[in-house]
PDB file of C-alpha atoms and ligand atoms in Angstrom:
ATOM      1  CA  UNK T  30      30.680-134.332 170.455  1.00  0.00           C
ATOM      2  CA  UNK T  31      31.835-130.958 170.803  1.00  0.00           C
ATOM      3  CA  UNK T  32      33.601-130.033 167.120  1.00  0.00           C
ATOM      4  CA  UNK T  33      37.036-129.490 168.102  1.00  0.00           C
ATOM      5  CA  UNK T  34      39.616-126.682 166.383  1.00  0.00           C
ATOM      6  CA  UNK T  35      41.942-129.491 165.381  1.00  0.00           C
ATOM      7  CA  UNK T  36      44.027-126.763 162.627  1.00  0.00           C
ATOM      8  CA  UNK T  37      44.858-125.414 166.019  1.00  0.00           C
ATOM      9  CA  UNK T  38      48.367-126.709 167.772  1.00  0.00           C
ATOM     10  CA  UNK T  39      47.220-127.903 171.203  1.00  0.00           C
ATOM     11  CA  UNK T  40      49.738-127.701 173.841  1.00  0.00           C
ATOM     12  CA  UNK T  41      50.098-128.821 177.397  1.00  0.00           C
ATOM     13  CA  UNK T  42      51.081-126.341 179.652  1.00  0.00           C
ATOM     14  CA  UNK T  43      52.192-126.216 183.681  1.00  0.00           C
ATOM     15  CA  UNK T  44      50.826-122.749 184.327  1.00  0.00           C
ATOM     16  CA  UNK T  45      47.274-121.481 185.585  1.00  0.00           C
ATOM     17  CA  UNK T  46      45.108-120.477 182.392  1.00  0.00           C
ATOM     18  CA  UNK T  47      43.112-117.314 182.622  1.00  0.00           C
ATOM     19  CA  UNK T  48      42.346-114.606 180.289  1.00  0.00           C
ATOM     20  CA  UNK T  49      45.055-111.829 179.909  1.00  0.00           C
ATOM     21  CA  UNK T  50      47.957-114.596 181.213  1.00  0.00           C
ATOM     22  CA  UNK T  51      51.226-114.140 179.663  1.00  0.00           C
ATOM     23  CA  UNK T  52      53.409-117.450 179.078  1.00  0.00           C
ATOM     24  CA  UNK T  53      57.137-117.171 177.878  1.00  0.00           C
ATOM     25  CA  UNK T  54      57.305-120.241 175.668  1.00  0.00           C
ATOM     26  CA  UNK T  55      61.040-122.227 176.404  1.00  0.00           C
ATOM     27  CA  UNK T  56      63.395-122.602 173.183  1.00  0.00           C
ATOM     28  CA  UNK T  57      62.081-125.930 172.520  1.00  0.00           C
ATOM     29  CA  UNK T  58      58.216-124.907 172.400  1.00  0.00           C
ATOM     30  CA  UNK T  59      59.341-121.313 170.435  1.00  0.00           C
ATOM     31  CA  UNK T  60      61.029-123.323 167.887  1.00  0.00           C
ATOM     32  CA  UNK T  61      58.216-126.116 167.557  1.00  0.00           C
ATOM     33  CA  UNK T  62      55.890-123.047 167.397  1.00  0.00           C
ATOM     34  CA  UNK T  63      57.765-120.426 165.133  1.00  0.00           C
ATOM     35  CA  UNK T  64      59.550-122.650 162.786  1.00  0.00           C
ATOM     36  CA  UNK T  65      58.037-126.133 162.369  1.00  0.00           C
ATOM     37  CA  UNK T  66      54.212-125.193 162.267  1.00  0.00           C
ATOM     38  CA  UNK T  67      55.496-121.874 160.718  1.00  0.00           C
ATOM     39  CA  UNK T  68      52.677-119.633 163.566  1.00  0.00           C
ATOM     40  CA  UNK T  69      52.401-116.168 163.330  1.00  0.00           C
ATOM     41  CA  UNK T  70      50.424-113.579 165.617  1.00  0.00           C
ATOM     42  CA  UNK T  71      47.405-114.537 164.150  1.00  0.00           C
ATOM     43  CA  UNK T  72      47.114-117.846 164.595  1.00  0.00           C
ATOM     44  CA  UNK T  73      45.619-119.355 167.247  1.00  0.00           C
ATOM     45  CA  UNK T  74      47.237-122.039 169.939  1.00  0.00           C
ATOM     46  CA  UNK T  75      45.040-123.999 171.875  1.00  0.00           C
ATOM     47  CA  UNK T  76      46.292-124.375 175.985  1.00  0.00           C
ATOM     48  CA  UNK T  77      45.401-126.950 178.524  1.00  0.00           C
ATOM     49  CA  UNK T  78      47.218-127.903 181.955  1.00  0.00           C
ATOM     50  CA  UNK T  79      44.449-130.320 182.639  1.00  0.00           C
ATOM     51  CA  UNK T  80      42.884-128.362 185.486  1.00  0.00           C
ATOM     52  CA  UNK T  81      41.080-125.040 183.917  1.00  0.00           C
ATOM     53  CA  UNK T  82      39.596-126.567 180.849  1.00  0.00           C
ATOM     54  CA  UNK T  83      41.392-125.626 177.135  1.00  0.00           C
ATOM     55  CA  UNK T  84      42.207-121.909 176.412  1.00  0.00           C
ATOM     56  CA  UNK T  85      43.029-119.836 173.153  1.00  0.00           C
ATOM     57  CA  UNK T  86      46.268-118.099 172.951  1.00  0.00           C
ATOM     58  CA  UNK T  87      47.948-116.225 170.261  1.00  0.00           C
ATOM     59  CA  UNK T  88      51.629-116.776 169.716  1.00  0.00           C
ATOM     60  CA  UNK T  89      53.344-112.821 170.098  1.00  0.00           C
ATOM     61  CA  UNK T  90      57.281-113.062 169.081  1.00  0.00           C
ATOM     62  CA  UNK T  91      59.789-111.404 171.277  1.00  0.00           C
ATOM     63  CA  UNK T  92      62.517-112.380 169.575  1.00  0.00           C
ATOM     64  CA  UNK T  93      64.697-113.872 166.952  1.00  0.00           C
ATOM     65  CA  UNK T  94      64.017-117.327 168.743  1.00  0.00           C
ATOM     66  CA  UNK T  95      61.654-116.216 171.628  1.00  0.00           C
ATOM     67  CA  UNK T  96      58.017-116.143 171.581  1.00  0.00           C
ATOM     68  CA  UNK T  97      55.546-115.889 174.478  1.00  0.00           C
ATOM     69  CA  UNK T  98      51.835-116.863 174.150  1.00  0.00           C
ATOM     70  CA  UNK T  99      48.921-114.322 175.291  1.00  0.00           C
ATOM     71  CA  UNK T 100      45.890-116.138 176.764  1.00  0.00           C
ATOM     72  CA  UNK T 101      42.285-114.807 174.970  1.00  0.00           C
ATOM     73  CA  UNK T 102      39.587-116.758 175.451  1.00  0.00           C
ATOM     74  CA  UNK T 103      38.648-120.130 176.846  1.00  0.00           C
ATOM     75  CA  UNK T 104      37.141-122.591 174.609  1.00  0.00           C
ATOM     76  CA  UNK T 105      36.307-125.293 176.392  1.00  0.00           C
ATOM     77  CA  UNK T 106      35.378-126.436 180.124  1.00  0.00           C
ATOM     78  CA  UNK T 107      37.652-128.881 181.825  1.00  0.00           C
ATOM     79  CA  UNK T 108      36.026-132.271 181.565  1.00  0.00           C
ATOM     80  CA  UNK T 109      36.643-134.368 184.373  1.00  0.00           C
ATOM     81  CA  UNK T 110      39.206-137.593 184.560  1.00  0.00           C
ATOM     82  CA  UNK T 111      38.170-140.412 182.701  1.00  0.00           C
ATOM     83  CA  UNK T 112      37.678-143.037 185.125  1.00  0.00           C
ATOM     84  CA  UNK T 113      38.864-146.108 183.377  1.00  0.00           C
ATOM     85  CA  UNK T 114      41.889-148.197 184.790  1.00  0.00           C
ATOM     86  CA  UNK T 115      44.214-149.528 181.999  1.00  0.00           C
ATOM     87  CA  UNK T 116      46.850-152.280 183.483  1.00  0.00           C
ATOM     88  CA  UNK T 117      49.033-153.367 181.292  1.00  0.00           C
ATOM     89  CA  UNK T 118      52.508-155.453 181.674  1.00  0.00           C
ATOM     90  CA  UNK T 119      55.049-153.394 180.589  1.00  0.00           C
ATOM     91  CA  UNK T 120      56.760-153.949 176.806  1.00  0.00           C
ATOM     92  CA  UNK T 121      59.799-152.553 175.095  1.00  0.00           C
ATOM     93  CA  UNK T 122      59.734-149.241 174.465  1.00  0.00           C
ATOM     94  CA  UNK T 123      58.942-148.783 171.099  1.00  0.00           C
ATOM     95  CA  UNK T 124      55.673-150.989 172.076  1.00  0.00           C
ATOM     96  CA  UNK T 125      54.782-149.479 174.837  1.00  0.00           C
ATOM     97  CA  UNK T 126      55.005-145.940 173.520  1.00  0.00           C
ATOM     98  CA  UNK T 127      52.002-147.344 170.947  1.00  0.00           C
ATOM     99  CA  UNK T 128      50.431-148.811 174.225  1.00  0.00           C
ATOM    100  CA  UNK T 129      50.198-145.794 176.228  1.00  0.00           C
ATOM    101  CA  UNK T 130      49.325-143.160 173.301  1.00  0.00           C
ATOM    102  CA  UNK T 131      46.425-145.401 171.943  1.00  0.00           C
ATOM    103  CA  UNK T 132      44.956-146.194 176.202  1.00  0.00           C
ATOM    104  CA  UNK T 133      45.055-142.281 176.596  1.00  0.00           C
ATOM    105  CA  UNK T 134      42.780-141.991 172.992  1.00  0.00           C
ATOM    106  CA  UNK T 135      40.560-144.728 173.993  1.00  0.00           C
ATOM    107  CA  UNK T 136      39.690-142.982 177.152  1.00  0.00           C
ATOM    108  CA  UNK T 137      41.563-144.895 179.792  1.00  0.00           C
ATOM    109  CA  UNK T 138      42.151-141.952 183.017  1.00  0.00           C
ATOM    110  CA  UNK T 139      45.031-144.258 184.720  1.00  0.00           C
ATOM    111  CA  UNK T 140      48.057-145.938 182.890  1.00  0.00           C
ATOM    112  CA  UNK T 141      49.128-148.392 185.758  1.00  0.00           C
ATOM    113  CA  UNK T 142      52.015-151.024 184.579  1.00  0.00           C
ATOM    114  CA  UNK T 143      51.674-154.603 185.939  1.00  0.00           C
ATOM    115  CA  UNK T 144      54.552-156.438 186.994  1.00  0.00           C
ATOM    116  CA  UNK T 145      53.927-160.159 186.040  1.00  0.00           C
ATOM    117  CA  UNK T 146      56.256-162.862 186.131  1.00  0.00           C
ATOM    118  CA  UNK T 147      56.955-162.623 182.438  1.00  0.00           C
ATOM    119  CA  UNK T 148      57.092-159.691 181.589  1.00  0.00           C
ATOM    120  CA  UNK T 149      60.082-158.278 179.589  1.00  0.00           C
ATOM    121  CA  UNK T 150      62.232-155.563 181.334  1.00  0.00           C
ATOM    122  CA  UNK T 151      61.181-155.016 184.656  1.00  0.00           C
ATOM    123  CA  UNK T 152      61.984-150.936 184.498  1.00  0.00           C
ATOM    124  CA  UNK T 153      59.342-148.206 183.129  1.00  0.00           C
ATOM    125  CA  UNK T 154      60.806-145.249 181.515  1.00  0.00           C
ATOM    126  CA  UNK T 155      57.705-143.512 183.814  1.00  0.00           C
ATOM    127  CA  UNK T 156      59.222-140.157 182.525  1.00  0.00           C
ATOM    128  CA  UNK T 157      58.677-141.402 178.769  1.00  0.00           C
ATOM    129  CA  UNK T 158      55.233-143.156 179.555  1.00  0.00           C
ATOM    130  CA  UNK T 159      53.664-140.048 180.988  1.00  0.00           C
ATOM    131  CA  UNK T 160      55.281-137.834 177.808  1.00  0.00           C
ATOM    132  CA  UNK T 161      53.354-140.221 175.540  1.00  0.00           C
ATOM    133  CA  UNK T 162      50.415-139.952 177.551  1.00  0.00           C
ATOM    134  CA  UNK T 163      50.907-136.103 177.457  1.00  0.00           C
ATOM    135  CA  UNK T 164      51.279-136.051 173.562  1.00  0.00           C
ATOM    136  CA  UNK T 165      48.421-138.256 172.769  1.00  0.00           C
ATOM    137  CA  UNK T 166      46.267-135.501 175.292  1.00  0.00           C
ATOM    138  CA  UNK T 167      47.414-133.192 173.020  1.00  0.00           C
ATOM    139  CA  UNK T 168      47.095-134.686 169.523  1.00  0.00           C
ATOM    140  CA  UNK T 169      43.671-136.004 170.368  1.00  0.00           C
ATOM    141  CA  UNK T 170      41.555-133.297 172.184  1.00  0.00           C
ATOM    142  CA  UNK T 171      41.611-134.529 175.748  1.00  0.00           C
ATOM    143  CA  UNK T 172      42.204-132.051 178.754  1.00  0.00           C
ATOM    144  CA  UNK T 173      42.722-134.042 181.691  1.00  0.00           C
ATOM    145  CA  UNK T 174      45.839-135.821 182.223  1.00  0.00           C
ATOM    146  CA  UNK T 175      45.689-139.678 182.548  1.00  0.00           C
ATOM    147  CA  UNK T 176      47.390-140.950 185.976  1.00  0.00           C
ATOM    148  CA  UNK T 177      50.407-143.099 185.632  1.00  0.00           C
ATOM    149  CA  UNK T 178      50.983-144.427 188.911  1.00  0.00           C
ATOM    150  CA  UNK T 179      54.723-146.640 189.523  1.00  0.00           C
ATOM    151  CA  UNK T 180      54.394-150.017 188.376  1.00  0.00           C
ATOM    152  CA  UNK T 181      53.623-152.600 191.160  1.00  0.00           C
ATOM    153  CA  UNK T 182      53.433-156.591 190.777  1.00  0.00           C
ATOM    154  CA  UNK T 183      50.471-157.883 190.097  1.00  0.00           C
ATOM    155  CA  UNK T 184      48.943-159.494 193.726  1.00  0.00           C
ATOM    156  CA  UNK T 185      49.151-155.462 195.012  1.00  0.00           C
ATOM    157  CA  UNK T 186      47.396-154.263 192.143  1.00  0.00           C
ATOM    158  CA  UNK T 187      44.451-156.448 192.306  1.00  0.00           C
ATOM    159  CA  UNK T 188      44.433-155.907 195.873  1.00  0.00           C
ATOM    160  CA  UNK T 189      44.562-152.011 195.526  1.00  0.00           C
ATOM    161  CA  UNK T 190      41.526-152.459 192.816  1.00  0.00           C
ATOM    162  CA  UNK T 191      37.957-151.125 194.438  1.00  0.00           C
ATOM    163  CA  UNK T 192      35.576-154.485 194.900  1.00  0.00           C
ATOM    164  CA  UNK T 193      33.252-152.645 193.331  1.00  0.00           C
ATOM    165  CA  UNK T 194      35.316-151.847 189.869  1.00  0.00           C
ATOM    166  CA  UNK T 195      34.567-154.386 187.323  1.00  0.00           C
ATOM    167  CA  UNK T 196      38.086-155.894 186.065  1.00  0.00           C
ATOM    168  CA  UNK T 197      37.652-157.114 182.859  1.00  0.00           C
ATOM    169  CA  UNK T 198      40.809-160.135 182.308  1.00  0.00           C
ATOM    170  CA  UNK T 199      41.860-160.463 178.469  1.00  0.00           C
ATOM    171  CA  UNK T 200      42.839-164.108 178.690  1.00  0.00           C
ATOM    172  CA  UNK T 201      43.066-165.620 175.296  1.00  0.00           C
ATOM    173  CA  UNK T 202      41.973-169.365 177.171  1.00  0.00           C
ATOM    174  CA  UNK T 203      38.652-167.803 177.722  1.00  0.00           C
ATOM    175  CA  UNK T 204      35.917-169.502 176.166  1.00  0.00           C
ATOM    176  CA  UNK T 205      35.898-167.794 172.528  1.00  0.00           C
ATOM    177  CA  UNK T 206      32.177-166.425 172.636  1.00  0.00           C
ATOM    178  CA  UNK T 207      30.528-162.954 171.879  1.00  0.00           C
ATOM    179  CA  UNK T 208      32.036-160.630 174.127  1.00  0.00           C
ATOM    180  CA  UNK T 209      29.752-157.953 174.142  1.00  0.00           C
ATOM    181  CA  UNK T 210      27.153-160.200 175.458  1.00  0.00           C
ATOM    182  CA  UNK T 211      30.094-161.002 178.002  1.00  0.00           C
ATOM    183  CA  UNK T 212      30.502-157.641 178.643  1.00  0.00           C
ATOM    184  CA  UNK T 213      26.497-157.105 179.217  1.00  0.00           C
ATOM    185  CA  UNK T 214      26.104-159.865 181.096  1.00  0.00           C
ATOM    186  CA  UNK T 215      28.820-158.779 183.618  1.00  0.00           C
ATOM    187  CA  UNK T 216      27.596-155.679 183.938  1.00  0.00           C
ATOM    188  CA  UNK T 217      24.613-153.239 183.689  1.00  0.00           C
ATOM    189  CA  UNK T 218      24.727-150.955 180.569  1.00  0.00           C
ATOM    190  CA  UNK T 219      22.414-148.649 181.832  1.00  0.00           C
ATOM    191  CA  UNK T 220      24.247-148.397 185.072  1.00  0.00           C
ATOM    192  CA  UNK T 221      27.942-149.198 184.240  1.00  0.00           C
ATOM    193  CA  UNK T 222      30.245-149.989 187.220  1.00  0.00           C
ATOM    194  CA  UNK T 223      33.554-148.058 187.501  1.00  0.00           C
ATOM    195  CA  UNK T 224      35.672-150.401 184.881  1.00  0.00           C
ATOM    196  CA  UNK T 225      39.660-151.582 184.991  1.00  0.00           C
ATOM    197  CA  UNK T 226      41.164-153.742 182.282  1.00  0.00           C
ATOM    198  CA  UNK T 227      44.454-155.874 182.473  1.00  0.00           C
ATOM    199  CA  UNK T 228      46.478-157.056 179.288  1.00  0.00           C
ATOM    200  CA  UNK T 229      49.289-159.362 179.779  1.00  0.00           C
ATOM    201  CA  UNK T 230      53.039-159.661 178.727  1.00  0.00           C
ATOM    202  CA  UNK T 231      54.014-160.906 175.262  1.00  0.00           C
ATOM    203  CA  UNK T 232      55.031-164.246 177.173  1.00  0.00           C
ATOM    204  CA  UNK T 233      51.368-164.202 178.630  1.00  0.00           C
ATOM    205  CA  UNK T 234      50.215-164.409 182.757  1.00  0.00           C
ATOM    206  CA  UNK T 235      51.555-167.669 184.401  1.00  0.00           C
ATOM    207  CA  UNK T 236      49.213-170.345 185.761  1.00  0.00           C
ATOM    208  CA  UNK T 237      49.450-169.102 188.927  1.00  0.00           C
ATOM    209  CA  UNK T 238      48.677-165.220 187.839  1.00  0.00           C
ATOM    210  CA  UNK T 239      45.754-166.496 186.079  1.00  0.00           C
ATOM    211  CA  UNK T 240      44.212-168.215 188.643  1.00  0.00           C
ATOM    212  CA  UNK T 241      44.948-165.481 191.419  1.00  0.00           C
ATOM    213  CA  UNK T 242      42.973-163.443 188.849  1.00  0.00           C
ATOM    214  CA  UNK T 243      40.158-165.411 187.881  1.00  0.00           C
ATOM    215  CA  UNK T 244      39.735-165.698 191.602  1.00  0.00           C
ATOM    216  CA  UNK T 245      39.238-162.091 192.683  1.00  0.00           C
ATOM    217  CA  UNK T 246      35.403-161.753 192.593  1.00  0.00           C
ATOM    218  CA  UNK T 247      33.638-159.197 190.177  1.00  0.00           C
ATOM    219  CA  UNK T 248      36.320-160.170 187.389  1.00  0.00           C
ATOM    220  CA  UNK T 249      35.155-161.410 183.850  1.00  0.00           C
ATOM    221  CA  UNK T 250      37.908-163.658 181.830  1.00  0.00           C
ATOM    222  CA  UNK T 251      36.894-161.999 178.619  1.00  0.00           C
ATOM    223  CA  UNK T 252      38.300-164.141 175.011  1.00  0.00           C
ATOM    224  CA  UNK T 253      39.168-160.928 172.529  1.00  0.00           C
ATOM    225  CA  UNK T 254      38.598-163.753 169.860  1.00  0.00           C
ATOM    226  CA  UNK T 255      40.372-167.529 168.256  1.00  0.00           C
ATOM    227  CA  UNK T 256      43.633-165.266 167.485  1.00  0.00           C
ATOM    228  CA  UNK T 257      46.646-164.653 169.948  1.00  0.00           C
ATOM    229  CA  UNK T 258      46.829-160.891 169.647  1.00  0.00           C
ATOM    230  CA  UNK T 259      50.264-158.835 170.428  1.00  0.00           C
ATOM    231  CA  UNK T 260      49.789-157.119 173.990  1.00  0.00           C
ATOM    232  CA  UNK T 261      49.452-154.079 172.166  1.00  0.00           C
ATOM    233  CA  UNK T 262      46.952-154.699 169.557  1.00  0.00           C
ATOM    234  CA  UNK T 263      44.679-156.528 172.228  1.00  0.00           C
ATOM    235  CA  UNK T 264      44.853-152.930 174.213  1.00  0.00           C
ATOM    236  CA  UNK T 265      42.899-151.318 171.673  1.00  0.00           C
ATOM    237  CA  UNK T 266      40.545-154.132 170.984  1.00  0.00           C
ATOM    238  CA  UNK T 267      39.435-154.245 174.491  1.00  0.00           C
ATOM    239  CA  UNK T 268      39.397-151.125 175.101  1.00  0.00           C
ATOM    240  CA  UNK T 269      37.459-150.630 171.756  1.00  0.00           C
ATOM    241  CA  UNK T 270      35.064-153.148 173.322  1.00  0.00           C
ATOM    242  CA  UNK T 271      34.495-152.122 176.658  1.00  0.00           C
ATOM    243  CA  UNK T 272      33.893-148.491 175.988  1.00  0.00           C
ATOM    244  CA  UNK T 273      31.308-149.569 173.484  1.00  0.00           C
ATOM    245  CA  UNK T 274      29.297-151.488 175.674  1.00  0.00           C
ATOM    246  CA  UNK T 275      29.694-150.452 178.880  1.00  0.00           C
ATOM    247  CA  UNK T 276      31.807-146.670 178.660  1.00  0.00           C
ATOM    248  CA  UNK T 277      31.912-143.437 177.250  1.00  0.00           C
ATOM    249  CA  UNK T 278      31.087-144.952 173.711  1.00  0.00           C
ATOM    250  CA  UNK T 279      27.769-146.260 174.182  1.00  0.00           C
TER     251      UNK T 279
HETATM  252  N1  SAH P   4      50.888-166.477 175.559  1.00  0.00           N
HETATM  253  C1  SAH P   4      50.723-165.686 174.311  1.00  0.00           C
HETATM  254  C2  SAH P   4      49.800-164.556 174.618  1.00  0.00           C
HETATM  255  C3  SAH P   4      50.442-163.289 175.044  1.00  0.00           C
HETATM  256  S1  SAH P   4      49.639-161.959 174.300  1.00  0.00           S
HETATM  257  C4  SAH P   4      52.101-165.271 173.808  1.00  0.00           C
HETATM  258  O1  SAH P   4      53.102-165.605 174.498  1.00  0.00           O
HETATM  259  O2  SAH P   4      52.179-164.632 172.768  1.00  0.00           O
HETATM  260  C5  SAH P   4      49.688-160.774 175.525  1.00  0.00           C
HETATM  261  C6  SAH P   4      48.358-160.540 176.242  1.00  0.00           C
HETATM  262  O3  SAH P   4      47.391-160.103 175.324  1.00  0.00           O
HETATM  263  C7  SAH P   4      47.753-161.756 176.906  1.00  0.00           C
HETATM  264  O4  SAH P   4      48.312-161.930 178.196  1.00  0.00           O
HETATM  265  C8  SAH P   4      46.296-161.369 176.984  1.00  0.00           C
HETATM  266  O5  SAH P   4      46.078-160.513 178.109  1.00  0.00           O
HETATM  267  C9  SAH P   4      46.107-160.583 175.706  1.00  0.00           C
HETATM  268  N2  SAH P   4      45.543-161.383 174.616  1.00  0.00           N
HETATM  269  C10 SAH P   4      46.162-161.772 173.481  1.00  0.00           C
HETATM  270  N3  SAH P   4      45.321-162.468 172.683  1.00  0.00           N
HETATM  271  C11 SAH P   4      44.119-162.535 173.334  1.00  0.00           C
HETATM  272  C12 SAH P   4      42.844-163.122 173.030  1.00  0.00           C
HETATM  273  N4  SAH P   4      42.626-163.787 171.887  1.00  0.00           N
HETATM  274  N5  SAH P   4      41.850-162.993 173.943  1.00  0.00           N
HETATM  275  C13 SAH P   4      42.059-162.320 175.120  1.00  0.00           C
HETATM  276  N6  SAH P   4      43.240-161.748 175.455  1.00  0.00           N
HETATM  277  C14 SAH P   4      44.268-161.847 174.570  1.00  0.00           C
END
């Protein structure tokens, strides 16, 4: 793993990034810049826009409150999209701020809410899911941008999943049984399928959900152990899980 300038401020930027470019920070980024991480001339900002890889700027004041930043160098390539689907049924905000930071660190490349017939509060902030997805880019090294697509209910997202993707179902009235062998046995480690994951609503997935997933083939029902987890926690313990055995973890 590729040791990563984390003294650095990392910031996500609209604009092309090429050596010699000139960007005029706005108030907001100045400020955050100037006067909370205190940055003068000579220290360095790291840029990505999720398209030319992560660049090194240095911050050049052009007034009182105004700053722009001059592009050097680049220091690393753009890695490509993770490929991971994370589908989740939407929480309350506070919650699903956690939800989508901590999918973007574990690698997930798509943030796609699930509409399920419990689950709480129907309307996504999608402004406020793809700023946390943004800041958790930022904060934890990655350079491409995770897609959140509009929610949809849950019979058009299975439908819209690729046969070939493995979905892996957290269903807590799976048999409780190792689930990395689960995991191995639904898949081959040495030649990993594209993978999607689905976590369901505090209230859980209705009979009916459950069995209209269990019944779309290349799915495995996976138990994430004897303990009802929160929606949120039982993001990061699959995801923990299936990056291990069968993603970018191995
Ligand atoms: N019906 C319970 C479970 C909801 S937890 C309740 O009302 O609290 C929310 C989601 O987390 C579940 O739909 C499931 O996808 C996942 N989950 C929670 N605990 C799990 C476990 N032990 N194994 C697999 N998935 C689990």
């Amino acid at each position: 793993m590729p040791a990563y300038d984390f003294t650095a401020p990392r910031l996500f930027v609209a604009a092309a990034l090429a050596e010699g470019v000139i960007l005029p920070l706005d108030r907001a980024q100045a400020n955050y810049l100037l006067n909370v991480l205190r940055k003068g001339p000579d220290d360095p900002v790291l840029l990505f826009n999720g398209r030319d890889g992560e660049w090194r700027a240095h911050l050049v004041q052009t007034g009182r409150k105004d700053a722009d930043l001059h592009v050097a160098a680049r220091t690393r390539p753009q890695t490509p999209a993770a490929d991971l689907h994370y589908l989740f049924a939407p929480l309350k905000s506070a919650r699903l701020d956690y939800l989508a930071q901590k999918a973007v660190e574990m690698g997930a490349g798509t943030i796609r809410p699930v509409i399920t017939r419990f689950t709480q509060g129907e309307r996504v902030n999608m402004n406020r899911l793809r700023a946390n997805a943004v800041e958790a880019a930022e904060q934890c090294g990655i350079l491409a941008i995770p897609d959140c697509p509009e929610p949809e209910r849950l019979p058009r997202v299975l439908d819209g999943l690729a046969p070939e993707r493995l979905l892996v179902f957290c269903d807590e009235d799976a048999p409780v049984r190792d689930p990395v062998r689960a995991l191995r046995e639904a898949a081959d480690p040495q030649a990993p399928p594209s993978l999607a994951v689905l976590v369901g609503p505090e209230g859980g997935f209705s009979g009916e959900e459950r069995a209209l997933i269990r019944d779309r083939p290349n799915t495995l029902a996976l138990s994430l152990g004897p303990r009802i987890l929160r929606a949120d926690t039982a993001a990061v313990a699959v995801l923990a899980l299936v990056q291990a055995v069968l993603g970018d973890a191995r």
